[in-house]
Structure formats: structure tokens, C-alpha cells
Coordinates of C-alpha atoms and ligand atoms in Angstrom, one line a residue:
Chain A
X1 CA -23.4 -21.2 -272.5
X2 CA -21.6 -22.1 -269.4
X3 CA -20.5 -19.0 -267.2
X4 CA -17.2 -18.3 -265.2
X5 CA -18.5 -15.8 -263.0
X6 CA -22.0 -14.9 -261.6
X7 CA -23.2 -11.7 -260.5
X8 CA -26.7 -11.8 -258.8
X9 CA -28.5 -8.7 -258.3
X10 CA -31.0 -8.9 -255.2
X11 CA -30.1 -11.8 -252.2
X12 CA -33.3 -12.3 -251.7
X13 CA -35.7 -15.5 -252.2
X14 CA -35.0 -15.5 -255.7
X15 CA -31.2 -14.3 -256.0
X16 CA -30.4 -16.4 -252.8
X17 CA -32.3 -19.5 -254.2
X18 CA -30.4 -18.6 -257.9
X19 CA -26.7 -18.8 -255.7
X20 CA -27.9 -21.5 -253.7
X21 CA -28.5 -23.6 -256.6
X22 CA -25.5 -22.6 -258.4
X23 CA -23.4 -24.1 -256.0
X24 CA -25.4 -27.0 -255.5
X25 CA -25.4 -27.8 -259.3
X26 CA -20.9 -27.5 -258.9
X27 CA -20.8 -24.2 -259.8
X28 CA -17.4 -23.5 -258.9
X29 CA -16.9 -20.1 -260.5
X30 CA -16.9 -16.7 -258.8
X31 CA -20.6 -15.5 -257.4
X32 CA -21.4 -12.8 -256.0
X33 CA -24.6 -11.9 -254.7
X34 CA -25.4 -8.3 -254.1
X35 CA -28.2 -6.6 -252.1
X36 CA -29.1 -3.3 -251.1
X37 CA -30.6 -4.1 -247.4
X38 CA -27.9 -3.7 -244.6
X39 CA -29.6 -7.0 -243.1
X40 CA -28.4 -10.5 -244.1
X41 CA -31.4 -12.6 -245.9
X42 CA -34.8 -13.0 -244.4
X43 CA -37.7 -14.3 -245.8
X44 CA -41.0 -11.9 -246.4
X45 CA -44.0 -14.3 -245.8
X46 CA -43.6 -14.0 -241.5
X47 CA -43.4 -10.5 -241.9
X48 CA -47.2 -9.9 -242.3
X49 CA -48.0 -13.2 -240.4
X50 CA -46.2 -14.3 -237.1
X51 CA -43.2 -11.7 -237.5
X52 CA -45.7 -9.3 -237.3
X53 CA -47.5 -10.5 -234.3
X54 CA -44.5 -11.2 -232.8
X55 CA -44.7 -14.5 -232.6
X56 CA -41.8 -15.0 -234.4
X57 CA -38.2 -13.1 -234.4
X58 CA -36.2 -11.8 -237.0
X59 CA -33.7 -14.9 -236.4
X60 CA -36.4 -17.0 -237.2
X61 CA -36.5 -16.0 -240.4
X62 CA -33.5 -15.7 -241.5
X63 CA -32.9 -17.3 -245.3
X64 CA -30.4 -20.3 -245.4
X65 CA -26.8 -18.5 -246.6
X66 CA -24.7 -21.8 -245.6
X67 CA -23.7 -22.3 -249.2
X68 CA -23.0 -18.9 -250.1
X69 CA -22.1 -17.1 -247.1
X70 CA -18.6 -16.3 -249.0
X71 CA -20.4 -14.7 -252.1
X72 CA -22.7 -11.9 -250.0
X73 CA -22.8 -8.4 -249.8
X74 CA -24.9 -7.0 -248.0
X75 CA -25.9 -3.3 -248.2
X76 CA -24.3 -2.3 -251.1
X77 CA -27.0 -1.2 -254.1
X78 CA -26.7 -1.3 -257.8
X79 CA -27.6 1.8 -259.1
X80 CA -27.2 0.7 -262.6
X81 CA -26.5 -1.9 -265.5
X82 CA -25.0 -1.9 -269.0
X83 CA -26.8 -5.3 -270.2
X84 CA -24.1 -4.8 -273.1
X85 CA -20.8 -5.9 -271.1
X86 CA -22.9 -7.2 -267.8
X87 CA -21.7 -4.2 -266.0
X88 CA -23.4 -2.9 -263.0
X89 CA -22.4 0.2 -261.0
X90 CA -22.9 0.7 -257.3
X91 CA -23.8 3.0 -254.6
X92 CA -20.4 2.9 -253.6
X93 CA -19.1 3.3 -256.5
X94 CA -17.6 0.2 -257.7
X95 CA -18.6 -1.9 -260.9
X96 CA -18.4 -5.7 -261.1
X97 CA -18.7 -7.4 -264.2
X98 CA -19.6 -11.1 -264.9
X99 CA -20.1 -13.4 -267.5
X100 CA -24.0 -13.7 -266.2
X101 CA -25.4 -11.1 -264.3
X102 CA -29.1 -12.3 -262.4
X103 CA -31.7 -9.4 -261.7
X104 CA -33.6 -10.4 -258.9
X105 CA -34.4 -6.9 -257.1
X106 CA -38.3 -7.7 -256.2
X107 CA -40.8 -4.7 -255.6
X108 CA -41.0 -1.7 -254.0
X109 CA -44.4 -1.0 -252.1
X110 CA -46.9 1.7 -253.9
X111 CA -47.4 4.6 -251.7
X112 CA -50.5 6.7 -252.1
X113 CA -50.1 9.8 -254.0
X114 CA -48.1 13.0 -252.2
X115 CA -47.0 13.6 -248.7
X116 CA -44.9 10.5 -248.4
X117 CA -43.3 11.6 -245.3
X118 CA -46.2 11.3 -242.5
X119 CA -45.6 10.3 -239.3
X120 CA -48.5 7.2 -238.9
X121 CA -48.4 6.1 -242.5
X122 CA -46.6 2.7 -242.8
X123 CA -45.9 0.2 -245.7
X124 CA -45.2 -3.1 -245.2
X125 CA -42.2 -5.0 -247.7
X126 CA -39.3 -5.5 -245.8
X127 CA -38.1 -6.1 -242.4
X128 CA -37.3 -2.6 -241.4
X129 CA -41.0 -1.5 -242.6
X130 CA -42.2 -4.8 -240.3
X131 CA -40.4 -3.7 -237.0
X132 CA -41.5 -0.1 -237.4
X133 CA -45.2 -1.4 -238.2
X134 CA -45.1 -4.1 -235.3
X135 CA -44.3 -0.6 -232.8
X136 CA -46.8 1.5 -234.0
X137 CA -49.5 -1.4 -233.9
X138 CA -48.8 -1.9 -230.2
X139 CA -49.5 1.2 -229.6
X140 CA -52.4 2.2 -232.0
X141 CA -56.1 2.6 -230.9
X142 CA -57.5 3.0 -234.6
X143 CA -56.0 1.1 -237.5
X144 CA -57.1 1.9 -241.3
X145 CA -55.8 -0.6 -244.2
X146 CA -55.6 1.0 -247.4
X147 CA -56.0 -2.1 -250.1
X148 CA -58.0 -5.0 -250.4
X149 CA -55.4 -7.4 -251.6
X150 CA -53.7 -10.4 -249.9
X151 CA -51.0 -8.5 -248.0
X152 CA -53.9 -5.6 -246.8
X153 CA -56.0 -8.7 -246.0
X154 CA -53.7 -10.2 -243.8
X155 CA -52.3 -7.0 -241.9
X156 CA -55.6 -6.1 -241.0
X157 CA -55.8 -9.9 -239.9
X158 CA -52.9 -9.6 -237.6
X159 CA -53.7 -6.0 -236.4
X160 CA -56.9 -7.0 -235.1
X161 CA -54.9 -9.3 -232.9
X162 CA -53.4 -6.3 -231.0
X163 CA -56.6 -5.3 -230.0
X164 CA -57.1 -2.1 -232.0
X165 CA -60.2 -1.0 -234.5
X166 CA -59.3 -2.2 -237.9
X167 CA -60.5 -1.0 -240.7
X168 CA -60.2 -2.2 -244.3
X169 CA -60.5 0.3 -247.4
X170 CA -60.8 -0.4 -250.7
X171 CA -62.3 -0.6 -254.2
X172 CA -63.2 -4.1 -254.6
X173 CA -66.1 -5.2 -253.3
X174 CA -64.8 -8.3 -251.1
X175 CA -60.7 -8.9 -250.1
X176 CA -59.6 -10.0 -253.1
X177 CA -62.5 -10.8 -255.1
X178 CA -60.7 -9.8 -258.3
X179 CA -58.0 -12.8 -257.7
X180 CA -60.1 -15.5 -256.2
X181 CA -63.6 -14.6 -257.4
X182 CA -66.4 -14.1 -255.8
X183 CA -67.2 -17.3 -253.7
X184 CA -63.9 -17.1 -251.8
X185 CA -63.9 -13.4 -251.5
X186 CA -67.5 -13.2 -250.3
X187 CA -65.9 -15.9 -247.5
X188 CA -63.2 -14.2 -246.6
X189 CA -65.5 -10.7 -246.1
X190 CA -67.2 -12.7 -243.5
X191 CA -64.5 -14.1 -242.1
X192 CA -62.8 -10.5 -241.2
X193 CA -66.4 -9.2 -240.5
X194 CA -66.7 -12.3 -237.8
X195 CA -63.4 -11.4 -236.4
X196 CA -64.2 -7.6 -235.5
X197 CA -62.6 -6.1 -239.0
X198 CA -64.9 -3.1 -240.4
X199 CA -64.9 -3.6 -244.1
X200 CA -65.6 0.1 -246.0
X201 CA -65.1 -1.8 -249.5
X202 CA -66.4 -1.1 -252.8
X203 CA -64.8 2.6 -252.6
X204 CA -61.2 3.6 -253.4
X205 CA -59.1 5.7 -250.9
X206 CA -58.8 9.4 -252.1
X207 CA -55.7 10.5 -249.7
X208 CA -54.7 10.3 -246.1
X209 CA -55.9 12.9 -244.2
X210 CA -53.4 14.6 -241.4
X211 CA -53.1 17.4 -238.9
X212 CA -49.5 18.6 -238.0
X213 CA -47.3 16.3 -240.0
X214 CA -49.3 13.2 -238.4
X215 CA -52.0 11.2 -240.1
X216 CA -55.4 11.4 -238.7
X217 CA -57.0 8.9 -241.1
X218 CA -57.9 8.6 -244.9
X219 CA -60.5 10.6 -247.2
X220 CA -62.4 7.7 -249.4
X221 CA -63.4 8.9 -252.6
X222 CA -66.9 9.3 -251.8
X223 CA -66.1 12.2 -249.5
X224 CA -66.2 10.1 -246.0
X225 CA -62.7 10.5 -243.8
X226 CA -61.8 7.5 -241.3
X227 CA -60.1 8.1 -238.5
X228 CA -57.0 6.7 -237.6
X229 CA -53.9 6.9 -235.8
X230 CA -52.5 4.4 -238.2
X231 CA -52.5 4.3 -241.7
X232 CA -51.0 1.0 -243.5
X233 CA -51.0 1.3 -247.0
X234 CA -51.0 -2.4 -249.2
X235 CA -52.2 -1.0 -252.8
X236 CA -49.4 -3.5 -254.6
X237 CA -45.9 -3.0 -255.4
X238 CA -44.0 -2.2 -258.0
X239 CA -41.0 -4.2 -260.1
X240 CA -38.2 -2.7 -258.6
X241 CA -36.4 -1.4 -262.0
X242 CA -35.2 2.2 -261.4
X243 CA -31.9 1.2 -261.4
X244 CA -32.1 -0.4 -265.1
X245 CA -33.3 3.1 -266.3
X246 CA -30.9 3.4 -269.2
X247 CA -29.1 -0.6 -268.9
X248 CA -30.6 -1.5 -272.8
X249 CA -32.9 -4.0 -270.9
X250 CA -36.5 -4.0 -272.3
X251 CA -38.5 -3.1 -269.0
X252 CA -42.3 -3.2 -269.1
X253 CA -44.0 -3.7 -265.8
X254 CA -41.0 -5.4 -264.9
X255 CA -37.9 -7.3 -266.6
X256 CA -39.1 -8.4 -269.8
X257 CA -37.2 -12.5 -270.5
X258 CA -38.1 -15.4 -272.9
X259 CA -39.0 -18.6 -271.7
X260 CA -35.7 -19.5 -270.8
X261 CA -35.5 -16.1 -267.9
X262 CA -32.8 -14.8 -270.5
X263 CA -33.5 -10.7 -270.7
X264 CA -30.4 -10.2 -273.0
X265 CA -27.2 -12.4 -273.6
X266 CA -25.5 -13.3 -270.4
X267 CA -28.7 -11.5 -268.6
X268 CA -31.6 -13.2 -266.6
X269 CA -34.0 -12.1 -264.2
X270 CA -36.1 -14.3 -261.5
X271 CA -38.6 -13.7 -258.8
X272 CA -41.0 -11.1 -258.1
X273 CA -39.3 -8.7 -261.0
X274 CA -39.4 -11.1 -264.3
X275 CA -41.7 -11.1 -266.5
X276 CA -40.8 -13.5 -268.7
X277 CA -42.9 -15.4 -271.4
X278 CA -44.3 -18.6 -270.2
X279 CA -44.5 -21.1 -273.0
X280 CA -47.6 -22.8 -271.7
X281 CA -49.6 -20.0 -271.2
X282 CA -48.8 -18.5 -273.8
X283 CA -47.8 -14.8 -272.8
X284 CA -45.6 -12.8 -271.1
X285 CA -46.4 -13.2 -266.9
X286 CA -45.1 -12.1 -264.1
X287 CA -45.9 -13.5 -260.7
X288 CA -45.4 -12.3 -256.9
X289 CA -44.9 -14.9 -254.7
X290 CA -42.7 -17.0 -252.7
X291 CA -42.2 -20.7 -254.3
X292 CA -42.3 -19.0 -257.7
X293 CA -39.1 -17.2 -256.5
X294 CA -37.5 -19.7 -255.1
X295 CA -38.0 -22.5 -258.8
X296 CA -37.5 -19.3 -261.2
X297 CA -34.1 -19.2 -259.0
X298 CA -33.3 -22.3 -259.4
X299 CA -34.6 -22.8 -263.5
X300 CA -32.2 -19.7 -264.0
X301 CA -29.1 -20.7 -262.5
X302 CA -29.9 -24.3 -264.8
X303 CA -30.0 -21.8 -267.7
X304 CA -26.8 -20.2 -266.9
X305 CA -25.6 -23.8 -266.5
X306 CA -26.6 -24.6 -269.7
X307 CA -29.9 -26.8 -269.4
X308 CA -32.1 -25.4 -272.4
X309 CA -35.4 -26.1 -270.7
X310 CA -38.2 -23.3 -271.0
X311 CA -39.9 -22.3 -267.3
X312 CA -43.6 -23.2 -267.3
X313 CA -44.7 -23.5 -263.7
X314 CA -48.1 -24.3 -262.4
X315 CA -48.3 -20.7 -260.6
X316 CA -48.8 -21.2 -256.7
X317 CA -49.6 -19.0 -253.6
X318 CA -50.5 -19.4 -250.2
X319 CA -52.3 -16.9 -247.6
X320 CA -52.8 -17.4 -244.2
X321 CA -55.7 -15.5 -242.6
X322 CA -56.7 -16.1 -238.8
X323 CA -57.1 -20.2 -238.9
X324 CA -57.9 -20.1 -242.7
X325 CA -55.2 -21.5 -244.7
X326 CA -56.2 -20.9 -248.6
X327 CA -53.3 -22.4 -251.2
X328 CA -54.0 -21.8 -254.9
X329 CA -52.6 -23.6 -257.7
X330 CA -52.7 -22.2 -260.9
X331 CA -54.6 -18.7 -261.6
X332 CA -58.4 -18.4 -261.0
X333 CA -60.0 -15.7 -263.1
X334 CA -62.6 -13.8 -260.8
X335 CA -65.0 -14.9 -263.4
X336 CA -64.5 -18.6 -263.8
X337 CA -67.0 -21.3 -262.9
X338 CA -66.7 -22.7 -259.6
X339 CA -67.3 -25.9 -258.0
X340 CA -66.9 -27.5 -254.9
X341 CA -65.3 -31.0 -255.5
X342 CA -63.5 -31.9 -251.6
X343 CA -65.6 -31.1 -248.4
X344 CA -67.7 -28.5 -247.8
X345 CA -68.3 -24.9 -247.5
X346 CA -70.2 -24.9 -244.7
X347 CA -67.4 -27.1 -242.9
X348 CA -65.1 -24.4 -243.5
X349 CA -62.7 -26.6 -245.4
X350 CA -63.6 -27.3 -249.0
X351 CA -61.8 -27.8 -252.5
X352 CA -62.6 -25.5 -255.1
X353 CA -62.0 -26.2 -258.8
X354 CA -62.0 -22.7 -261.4
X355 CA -63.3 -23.7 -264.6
X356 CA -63.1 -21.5 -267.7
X357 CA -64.7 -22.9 -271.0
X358 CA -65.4 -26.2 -269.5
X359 CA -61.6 -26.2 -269.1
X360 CA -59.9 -26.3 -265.0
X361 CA -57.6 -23.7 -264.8
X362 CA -57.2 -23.5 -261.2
X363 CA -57.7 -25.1 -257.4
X364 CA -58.3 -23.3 -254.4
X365 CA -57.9 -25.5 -251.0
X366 CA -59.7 -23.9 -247.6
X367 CA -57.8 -25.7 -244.9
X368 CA -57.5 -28.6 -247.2
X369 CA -54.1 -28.6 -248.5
X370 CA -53.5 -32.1 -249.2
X371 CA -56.8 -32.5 -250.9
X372 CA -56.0 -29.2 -253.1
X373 CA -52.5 -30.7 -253.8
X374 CA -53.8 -33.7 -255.2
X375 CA -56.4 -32.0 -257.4
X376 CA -53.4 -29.7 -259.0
X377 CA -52.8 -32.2 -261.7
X378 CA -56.3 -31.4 -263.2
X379 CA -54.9 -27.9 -263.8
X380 CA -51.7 -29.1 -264.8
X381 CA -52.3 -29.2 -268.4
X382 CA -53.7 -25.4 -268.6
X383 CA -50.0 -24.9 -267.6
X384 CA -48.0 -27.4 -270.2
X385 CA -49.5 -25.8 -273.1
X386 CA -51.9 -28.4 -273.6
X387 CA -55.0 -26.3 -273.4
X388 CA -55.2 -22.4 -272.5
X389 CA -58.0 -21.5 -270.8
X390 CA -59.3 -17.7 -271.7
X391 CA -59.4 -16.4 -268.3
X392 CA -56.0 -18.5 -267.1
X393 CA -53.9 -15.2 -266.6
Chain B
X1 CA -28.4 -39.2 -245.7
X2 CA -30.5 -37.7 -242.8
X3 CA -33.8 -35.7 -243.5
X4 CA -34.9 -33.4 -240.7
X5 CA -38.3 -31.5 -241.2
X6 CA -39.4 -28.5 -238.6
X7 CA -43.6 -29.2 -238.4
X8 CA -44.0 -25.5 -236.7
X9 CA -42.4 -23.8 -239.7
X10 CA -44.3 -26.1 -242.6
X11 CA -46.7 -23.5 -244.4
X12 CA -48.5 -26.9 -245.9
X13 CA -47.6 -26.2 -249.6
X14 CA -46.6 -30.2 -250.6
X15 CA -43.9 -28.5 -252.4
X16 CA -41.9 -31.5 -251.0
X17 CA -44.2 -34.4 -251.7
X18 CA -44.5 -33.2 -255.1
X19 CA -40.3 -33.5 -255.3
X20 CA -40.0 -36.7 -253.4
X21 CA -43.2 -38.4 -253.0
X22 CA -41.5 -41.5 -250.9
X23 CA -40.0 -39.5 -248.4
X24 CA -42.6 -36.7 -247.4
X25 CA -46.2 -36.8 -247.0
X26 CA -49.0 -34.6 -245.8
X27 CA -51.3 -35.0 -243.2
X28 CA -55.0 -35.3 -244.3
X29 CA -56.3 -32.8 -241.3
X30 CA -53.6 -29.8 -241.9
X31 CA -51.5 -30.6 -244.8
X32 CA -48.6 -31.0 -242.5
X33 CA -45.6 -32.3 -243.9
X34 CA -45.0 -35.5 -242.4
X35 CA -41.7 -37.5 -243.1
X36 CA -42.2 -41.5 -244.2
X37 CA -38.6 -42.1 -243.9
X38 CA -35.8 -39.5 -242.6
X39 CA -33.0 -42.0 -243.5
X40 CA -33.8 -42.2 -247.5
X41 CA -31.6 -44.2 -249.5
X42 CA -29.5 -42.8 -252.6
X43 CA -31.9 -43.4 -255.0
X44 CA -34.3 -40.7 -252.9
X45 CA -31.4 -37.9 -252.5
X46 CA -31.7 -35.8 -256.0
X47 CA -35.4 -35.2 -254.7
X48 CA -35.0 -35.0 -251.2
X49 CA -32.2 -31.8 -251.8
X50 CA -34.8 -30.8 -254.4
X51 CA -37.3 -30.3 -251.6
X52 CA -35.3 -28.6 -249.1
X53 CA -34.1 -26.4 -252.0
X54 CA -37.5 -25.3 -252.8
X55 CA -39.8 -25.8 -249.7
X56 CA -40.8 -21.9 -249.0
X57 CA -41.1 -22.4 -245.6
X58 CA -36.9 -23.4 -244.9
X59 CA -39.0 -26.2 -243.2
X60 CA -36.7 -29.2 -244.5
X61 CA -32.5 -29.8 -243.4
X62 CA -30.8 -32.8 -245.0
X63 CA -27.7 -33.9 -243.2
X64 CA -25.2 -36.2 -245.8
Ligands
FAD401 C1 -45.3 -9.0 -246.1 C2 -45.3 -10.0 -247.2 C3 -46.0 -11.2 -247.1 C4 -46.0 -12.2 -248.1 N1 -46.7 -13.3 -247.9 C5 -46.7 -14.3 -248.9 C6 -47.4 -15.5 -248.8 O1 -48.0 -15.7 -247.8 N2 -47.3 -16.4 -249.8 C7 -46.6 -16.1 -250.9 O2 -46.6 -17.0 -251.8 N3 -45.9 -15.0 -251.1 C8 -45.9 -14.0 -250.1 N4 -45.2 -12.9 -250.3 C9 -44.5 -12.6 -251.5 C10 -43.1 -13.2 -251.4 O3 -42.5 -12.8 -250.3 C11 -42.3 -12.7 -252.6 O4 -42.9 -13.3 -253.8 C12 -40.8 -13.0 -252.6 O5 -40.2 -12.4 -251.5 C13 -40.2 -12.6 -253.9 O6 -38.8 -12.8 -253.8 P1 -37.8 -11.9 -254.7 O7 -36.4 -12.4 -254.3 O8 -38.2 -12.0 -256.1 O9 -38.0 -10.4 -254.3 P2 -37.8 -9.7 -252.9 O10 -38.1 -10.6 -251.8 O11 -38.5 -8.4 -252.9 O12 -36.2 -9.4 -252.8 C14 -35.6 -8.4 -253.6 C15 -34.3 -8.1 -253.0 O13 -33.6 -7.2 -253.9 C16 -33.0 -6.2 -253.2 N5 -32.8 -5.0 -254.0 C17 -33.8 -4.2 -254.6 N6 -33.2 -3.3 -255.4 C18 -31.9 -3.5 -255.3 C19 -30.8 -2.8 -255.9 N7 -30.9 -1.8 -256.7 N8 -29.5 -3.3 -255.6 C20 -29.3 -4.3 -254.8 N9 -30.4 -5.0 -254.2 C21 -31.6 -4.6 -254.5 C22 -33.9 -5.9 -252.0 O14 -33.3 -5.3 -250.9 C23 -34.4 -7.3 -251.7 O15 -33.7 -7.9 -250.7 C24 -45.3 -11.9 -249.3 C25 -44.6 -10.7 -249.4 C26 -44.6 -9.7 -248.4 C27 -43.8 -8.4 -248.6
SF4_402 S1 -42.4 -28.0 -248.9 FE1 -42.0 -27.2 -246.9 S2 -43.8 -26.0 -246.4 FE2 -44.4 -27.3 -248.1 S3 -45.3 -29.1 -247.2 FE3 -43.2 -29.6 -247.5 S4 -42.2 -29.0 -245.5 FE4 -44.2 -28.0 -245.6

């Protein structure tokens, strides 16, 4: 199929990355790419990192729109779909139809349960949520992190920078031991611990405690409160698919595709909010983060070119912590066999390779990112279908 | 065609040598991107636009 019009839903790494490519590939029909934030794009990873230092401003990150500065509107959200006509209604009222309409509306942050409007409670997804959280941090004595996750772990990581207490709260024993296992984990505990972070892991976060419509810190479950004058809560996020309540789309923690990104005829989703069925792995998976939402953006504006190829990429993330720069191809299972194969430990910059049933399913590089690059290809396989490792999620 | 890279923005992913492996490189210490040759011939440019498409860092320009 070969469509005349594109609607994308969502200008964001994905959706811009689907319009970019569209264009590129002599796409010469109408596209239009739709998002709800006032702002034009920007790109997320700064906003925990130097954006929220302020090191960086918000022209820095600004997304390329070159190519499609003629198809965006901004500030305008869909508020729903009819997947049978590619129909989608928005806040103002209008509906635009297309011959392929793209989902690619991210996440919305998880909040901790009730009292959602507390002065000194912050998440942290977009820009707006980054500006407000780089004020506050300025001016914040006691800082508590709700979430032991990549995004808590590198908050707390840029907070202590400010100068304030930190403090990181969770249930996991280590900053994310259940992703990277428990060598890594272990190494980035001790990294935060070095740098003046208190860790209170290994106990989830009951509520956020507050006096006067202000937090005052957060009640763990075993009883103990923290103080703070700042809460940030990074529990995870949420595929952002309120507005497909009702659109015919199959939705099940996030928009359910086939290999090819197609959720229904003429429909296809990309980026943090598709959960599509990758061929090599076997499954249905859905990933959150940045280069996966830039090639799913690109695979799905081949599709709606016509190019029947299924989208099977070697998963990839990055996270930047203090100096440490950790890069993981592939998906490490908390439990996998781990050995060092590139420097060392001790060094501080080292090669990991995750082994499950003999089988690598995934590289971790610590400061070593050419050295993990060039081990990739060992994993590449798990990816391709070749062989499926249990624990490769 | 003209390849420009911006070092300070490059997030080390190799995204780029992965799409055109005779026109970027890494550096050993940092996993830098380091360009071999910012004038690459036609035979380079499918790859070259591939890796500005998808480096996630907006760290690579190509001029035509
Ligand atoms: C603070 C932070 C740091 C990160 N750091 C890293 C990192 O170091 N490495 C890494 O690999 N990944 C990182 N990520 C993840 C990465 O940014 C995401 O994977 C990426 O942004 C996903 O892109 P997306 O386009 O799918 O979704 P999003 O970037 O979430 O964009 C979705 C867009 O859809 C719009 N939208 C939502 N609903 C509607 C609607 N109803 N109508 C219209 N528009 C709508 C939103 O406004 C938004 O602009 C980070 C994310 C965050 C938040
Ligand atoms: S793709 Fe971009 S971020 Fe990755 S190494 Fe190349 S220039 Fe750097």
C-alpha cells in the first residue's frame, strides 16, 4: 500500500523521525504531524541530563523540523480515533482523516497514588515538568527520589549537583538491578553512595507525606517518613492511550502492531507507545527509549511506503550517570550469567557480556562504547531469530 | 556532499559507524564519533543521510 496522505499522531522522536523520513524517502503527499505540547520538538534525553543542570538550553535541544516545518501542529491534541476510517478528533474540535494515520503519543509519567496536586511533588517527562523541576532544585535543601529506575537514577544524579541531600527510594535493592542485574546495579549503588546520594532501597514508597498543601517528604512502606522539600517521583510511565479509548485499536500496555508496526489497516504506531511483535524474539515488546524511536519511525514510514520488511532491532539504550557512560545492546535479564570480556572492573571501564543458556543475549559497555559496539554482533543473532535466549525479554 | 558532526553533542552510541562504517568512527578512549572523511563520495551518501537520520544525539548535519 502506498498512501496519499499521512496523519502522525505525536511530533515527537518517533512521529518527527516517521515525517522526517517520509519526506526523505519522496513522500510527496499531504503530512501532517500533530502534537499536543504548545512547544515545537525537543528531544527528552537532556532533560534529566544537561537540560536539567542547566548546562544546556531549551534551544539546544530542539528536534530537527527543517523537512517538515510545513506539516506541524503544535498544541492541538487528539482526543480520539476511529481506526475504521483513520479518523481522529481534536481538542479543538476538528477531525482529519488520512490514508495512514501514525500513533506515536509516548508516555505519560506514573504519579503516586492520591493528592496529585502538591505543591513540591514533581515528575519529570517533558520540558515544562524539566523547567519547573530545574526551579525548585535550585532552591531545595532536601531532595527525595521516588524510583529506582534509569530516569530516578539519573535525577538524583543531577540533583546532587545543586548541592542539596538526595535521597533515593525504592523497592529494588540496587538502581536498577532488575534491568541490568546485579553486577552493574551493585556498581552503580556505589557510585551514588560515593557521590553523597543516600540510598533507602529495598523498600517501596507508601505516599508522600504533606503539611498544608506542601510536601514534607514520603512515608516508606515500612513505616519510616523522609523528609523533604522536594519530592520527584520516576516510578515509570505509562503508554499514553487514553485517547484510543473506544478507536477499535487492540490496546494492551500500549498499541498492540504485528511485525510490520501495522495496528489495523492504514494504522501504525512507533516509539515509546507500540508494542508490536518482534519477529526475532519472538513476542510482542515494547521498548522506551530514544534510538528505538527514532528506527521504529523510520521502519514505519518504509511500511507506509510499501517496503514489506518486519522490524527486529537489536534493542539499545544509553544512560549517563556522573562520568559513567553505560550503553546496552540487547536486553540483559537481571539473572543472566555475566562476564567481563574488555577491560576491567576495577578500572571503571569494562565490557560486559549477559549470557542466558550458554547463549549472549546482551552487552553492557562502562565507559567503553566502542569496545561494547563491536561486541554487539555477538548478540545479534538473539535478535534475528536465530536463537532466543529464555531470559532475552 | 559535506558531513559535519558536533563532538559536544555525540552521546557515543556508534549509531553512525554502524550505518556508514567508512565515514564515521569512534574514538577508543570515549566512543566519540570521529569523522574519517567529511567529503564522502556518492557511493557513501545512502548511509551517511542514514546516520544523521538516526543518530539520537542530532549530532550529525550533511550539507549536499
Ligand atoms: C527525562 C528523560 C530522559 C531520557 N533519557 C534517555 C536516555 O538517556 N537514553 C535513552 O535511550 N532514552 C532516554 N529517554 C527515553 C526517550 O526520550 C524516549 O524513548 C523517546 O522520547 C520516545 O519518543 P516517542 O516519540 O515515542 O515519545 P515521546 O517522546 O514521549 O513523545 C510523544 C509525543 O506525543 C505527544 N502526545 C501525547 N498524547 C498526545 C495526544 N493525545 N495528541 C497529540 N499529541 C500527543 C506528546 O506531547 C509528545 O510530544 C529519556 C526520557 C525522558 C523523559
Ligand atoms: S550516532 Fe550520533 S551520538 Fe552516536 S556515535 Fe554517531 S554521532 Fe555520536
Amino acid at each position: 500500500m502506498s498512501a496519499g496522505s499521512v496523519l502522525v499522531v505525536g511530533a515527537s522522536a518517533a512521529g518527527l523521525a516517521t515525517a522526517e523520513a517520509l519526506r526523505r524517502k519522496g513522500f510527496t503527499g499531504r503530512l501532517t504531524l500533530l502534537d499536543a505540547e504548545p512547544h515545537r520538538p525537543y528531544d527528552r534525553p537532556p532533560l534529566s541530563k544537561q537540560y536539567l543542570a542547566g548546562d544546556w538550553d531549551a534551544d539546544r535541544i530542539r528536534l530537527r523540523t527543517s523537512t517538515v516545518d510545513d506539516a506541524l501542529v503544535v498544541g492541538e491534541a487528539a482526543v480520539g480515533l476511529d481506526a475504521a476510517t483513520r479518523t481522529v478528533r481534536t481538542a479543538t474540535r476538528r477531525t482529519l482523516t488520512a490514508d495512514a494515520v501514525v500513533v506515536a503519543t509516548g508516555l505519560r509519567p506514573r504519579t503516586l497514588p492520591g493528592r496529585p496536586d502538591l505543591a513540591g511533588v514533581r515528575v519529570l517527562r517533558s520540558l515544562d515538568d524539566a523547567t519547573a523541576l530545574r526551579a525548585e532544585l535550585a532552591a531545595a535543601r532536601r531532595v527525595v527520589v521516588v524510583g529506582d529506575g534509569v530516569l530516578a537514577a539519573e535525577i538524583a544524579a543531577t540533583a546532587r549537583r545543586s548541592g542539596a541531600e538526595v535521597t533515593m527510594a525504592g523497592p529494588q535493592p540496587a538502581p536498577l538491578a532488575d534491568q541490568l542485574g546485579p553486577l552493574a546495579a551493585g556498581l552503580l549503588a556505589d557510585l551514588h553512595t560515593a557521590r553523597g546520594v543516600r540510598l533507602r532501597l529495598g523498600t517501596a514508597v507508601a505516599e508522600v507525606v504533606a503539611d498544608r498543601g506542601r510536601a514534607t517528604g514520603v512515608r516508606l512502606a515500612d513505616g519510616e517518613t523522609l523528609p523533604a522539600d522536594l519530592v520527584v517521583v520516576a516510578i515509570g510511565a505509562l503508554p499514553a492511550t487514553d485517547w484510543l479509548a473506544g478507536s477499535g485499536l487492540r490496546i494492551d500496555d500500549g498499541v498492540v502492531c504485528d511485525e510490520r508496526c501495522v495496528a489495523a489497516p492504514g494504522i501504525y504506531a512507533a516509539g515509546d507507545v507500540a508494542r508490536w511483535y518482534h519477529p526475532g524474539l519472538g513476542r510482542l515488546v515494547r521498548l522506551e527509549n530514544r534510538t528505538n524511536a527514532t528506527e521504529q519511525g523510520i521502519a514505519v514510514a518504509g511500511a507506509i511506503l510499501g517496503a514489506d520488511r518486519p522490524y527486529a532491532p537489536v534493542p539499545y539504550m544509553w544512560t549517563d550517570q556522573y562520568d559513567a557512560r553505560i550503553q546496552v545492546h540487547g536486553r540483559p535479564a537481571a539473572d543472566a550469567e555475566v562476564t567481563v570480556t574488555d577491560g576491567a572492573v576495577a578500572d571503571g571501564r569494562f565490557v560486559a557480556v549477559y549470557r542466558h543458556a550458554g547463549r549472549p543475549s546482551a552487552v553492557l559497555g562502562w565507559n567503553m562504547p566502542r569496545q561494547a559496539r563491536l561486541r554487539r554482533a555477538d548478540v545479534a543473532a538473539a535478535y534475528a531469530g536465530e536463537s532466543r535466549p529464555e531470559g532475552a525479554r | 556532499m559535506k558531513v559535519l558532526l558536533d563532538q559536544d553533542s555525540c552521546v557515543a552510541s556508534g549509531q553512525c559507524v554502524m550505518a556508514a562504517p567508512d565515514v564515521f568512527d569512534q574514538r577508543d578512549e570515549d566512543g566519540i564519533a570521529v569523522l574519517l572523511d567529511d567529503t564522502p563520495g556518492a557511493d557513501a551518501a545512502d548511509g551517511v543521510r542514514q546516520a544523521a537520520a538516526i543518530c539520537p544525539a542530532l549530532a550529525i548535519a550533511v550539507q549536499d
